[in-house]
Amino acid sequence: MVSQQNAQTNAADSALAAASCQQENAGEEVCPIKVLVINSGSSSLKYQLVDMATETVITKGICERVGADDSFHKHGIDADERVISVYLPNHYEAVKAVLEVLTDAQIGDIESLEEIAAIGHRVVHGGEYFSASALITDEVLQLIQRCSPLAPLHNPAALAGIRACRELMPDKLQVAAFDTAFHQTMPAKAYMYPLPYELFVRHRIRRYGFHGTSHRYIAERAAALLQKPLIDLKLITCHLGNGCSVAAIDHGFSVDTSMGFTPLEGLMMGTRCGSIDPAIVTYLVEELDMSAQEVSDLMNKQSGLLGISGLSNDLRDIRAATEAGNERAALAYEMYSHSVKKYIGSYVFALGGVDAVVLTAGVGENCDRMRRMIFQGLESLGIFVDQKLNSERGFERVISEERSQVKIIVIPTNEELMIARDTAYIYAQVSAEVC
Ligand code: ADP
């Protein structure tokens, strides 16, 4: 045990030699460079080119259905978006297509790849190796590979994207930003499962947490909006999209979060069940003769809003059906808000109070009705939502009344900007070391 921990600590130390520290990094000025942010999924590759001088997106796009015959590439922002039909058999070809379009003489946004200083990659699982973003080295690649069994759909795709960039732009600095990193500050009482201790020792079965880049971003923005240092605040951050998670953030550090060993635990989601009685799994296997894969598909792809409503995983559809009188849709809606409410409540106690609850992602940013339901009936706890502010859209704002003891805040998330900031920070550190 001790030697395994030491090995991990040593590996992490050297891997993080030039890593950013989210606490140090917060609020600092970044290098005025252009950063390419890449998010490689199992069959897609999303990207943004970010100008760090202004922190604005120069251009963005997505390669979809990578590996399929009908792959295509969407490039550009809003009215400038164009769809390019191109065969993309793998992530290498997808990255190549992205670099070609970025530097295209007619529609490109930069004259040459020289203008890109560094590349930041989203990596879902960093296990216990990474508590911050890291400069990508051969050793870091090995550690990401070692975490692949924990995120079998995501980490191999990220590795493919990183390797493609290394081949096509060998001289560029690359950085990995991990969804799990922010939650590495959780204490053992929050990350351990009450299972036999050997499962943790031998197999690292523990809570890791996900959406860390988003929780970190909205926590920082909430502090800015409240005009208070993050270090003085107790926050509960809620990422409510297709995947949903809640985090308890104490003085800037994640101390608990709802997703666990995998992104299946916690809140009810679009197609994921979230936390259920674990004995249901053995019941399905023993009594309904289901295989492990069938149970996994059932819990990941056929449950949540979709499973209860039988209609859709999209809350907009559930809302419309509810308003049309569909009872199962109404039940799905109520279960979803109840699930968020319960987690927020438990984190208020875990934190010993809370200054603000922050909401983000598709549902958190856009659905006034869901926000209203989540905070309904909490007036005796000093929580008052301002319904006018709640019904507005699309920008960072406090939606609680002035008298509310707990502030409710809506922040549109921006994981790409966070990754770009970490990348620029590490680029500046490495450049300073070289100089
Ligand atoms: P992802 O987790 O895939 O990044 P998003 O953050 O884009 O997802 O959230 C997608 C979800 O947000 C959709 O499935 C939908 O349920 C919800 N959503 C988006 N806009 C609205 C809206 N106006 N009202 C209710 N739900 C919305």
PDB file of C-alpha atoms and ligand atoms in Angstrom, residues 239 241-243 313-316 361-363 366-367 393, ligand 1:
ATOM      1  CA  HIS A 239     -23.954  21.290 -13.134  1.00  0.00           C
ATOM      2  CA  GLY A 241     -26.973  19.217 -18.234  1.00  0.00           C
ATOM      3  CA  ASN A 242     -27.417  15.819 -19.816  1.00  0.00           C
ATOM      4  CA  GLY A 243     -25.074  14.634 -17.100  1.00  0.00           C
ATOM      5  CA  ASN A 313     -34.074  12.631 -22.022  1.00  0.00           C
ATOM      6  CA  ASP A 314     -34.487  16.314 -22.871  1.00  0.00           C
ATOM      7  CA  LEU A 315     -36.054  18.417 -20.136  1.00  0.00           C
ATOM      8  CA  ARG A 316     -37.636  20.706 -22.742  1.00  0.00           C
ATOM      9  CA  ALA A 361     -25.320  23.826 -17.900  1.00  0.00           C
ATOM     10  CA  GLY A 362     -28.359  23.271 -20.158  1.00  0.00           C
ATOM     11  CA  VAL A 363     -30.955  22.902 -17.407  1.00  0.00           C
ATOM     12  CA  ASN A 366     -32.030  27.801 -19.079  1.00  0.00           C
ATOM     13  CA  CYS A 367     -34.891  26.253 -17.167  1.00  0.00           C
ATOM     14  CA  ARG A 393     -31.893  34.338 -19.629  1.00  0.00           C
TER      15      ARG A 393
HETATM   16  P1  ADP B   1     -24.252  18.259 -21.859  1.00  0.00           P
HETATM   17  O1  ADP B   1     -24.239  17.683 -20.498  1.00  0.00           O
HETATM   18  O2  ADP B   1     -24.446  17.257 -22.942  1.00  0.00           O
HETATM   19  O3  ADP B   1     -23.148  19.268 -22.138  1.00  0.00           O
HETATM   20  P2  ADP B   1     -26.020  20.553 -21.840  1.00  0.00           P
HETATM   21  O4  ADP B   1     -25.345  21.272 -20.747  1.00  0.00           O
HETATM   22  O5  ADP B   1     -25.980  21.131 -23.205  1.00  0.00           O
HETATM   23  O6  ADP B   1     -25.601  19.030 -21.897  1.00  0.00           O
HETATM   24  O7  ADP B   1     -27.534  20.358 -21.407  1.00  0.00           O
HETATM   25  C1  ADP B   1     -28.405  19.683 -22.264  1.00  0.00           C
HETATM   26  C2  ADP B   1     -29.743  19.602 -21.612  1.00  0.00           C
HETATM   27  O8  ADP B   1     -30.155  20.903 -21.173  1.00  0.00           O
HETATM   28  C3  ADP B   1     -30.809  19.169 -22.584  1.00  0.00           C
HETATM   29  O9  ADP B   1     -30.925  17.788 -22.633  1.00  0.00           O
HETATM   30  C4  ADP B   1     -32.049  19.788 -22.010  1.00  0.00           C
HETATM   31  O10 ADP B   1     -32.628  18.841 -21.144  1.00  0.00           O
HETATM   32  C5  ADP B   1     -31.572  20.944 -21.176  1.00  0.00           C
HETATM   33  N1  ADP B   1     -32.026  22.245 -21.679  1.00  0.00           N
HETATM   34  C6  ADP B   1     -31.431  23.064 -22.552  1.00  0.00           C
HETATM   35  N2  ADP B   1     -32.168  24.189 -22.737  1.00  0.00           N
HETATM   36  C7  ADP B   1     -33.260  24.057 -21.943  1.00  0.00           C
HETATM   37  C8  ADP B   1     -34.394  24.861 -21.671  1.00  0.00           C
HETATM   38  N3  ADP B   1     -34.586  26.030 -22.247  1.00  0.00           N
HETATM   39  N4  ADP B   1     -35.320  24.375 -20.812  1.00  0.00           N
HETATM   40  C9  ADP B   1     -35.146  23.189 -20.209  1.00  0.00           C
HETATM   41  N5  ADP B   1     -34.099  22.391 -20.417  1.00  0.00           N
HETATM   42  C10 ADP B   1     -33.166  22.810 -21.256  1.00  0.00           C
END
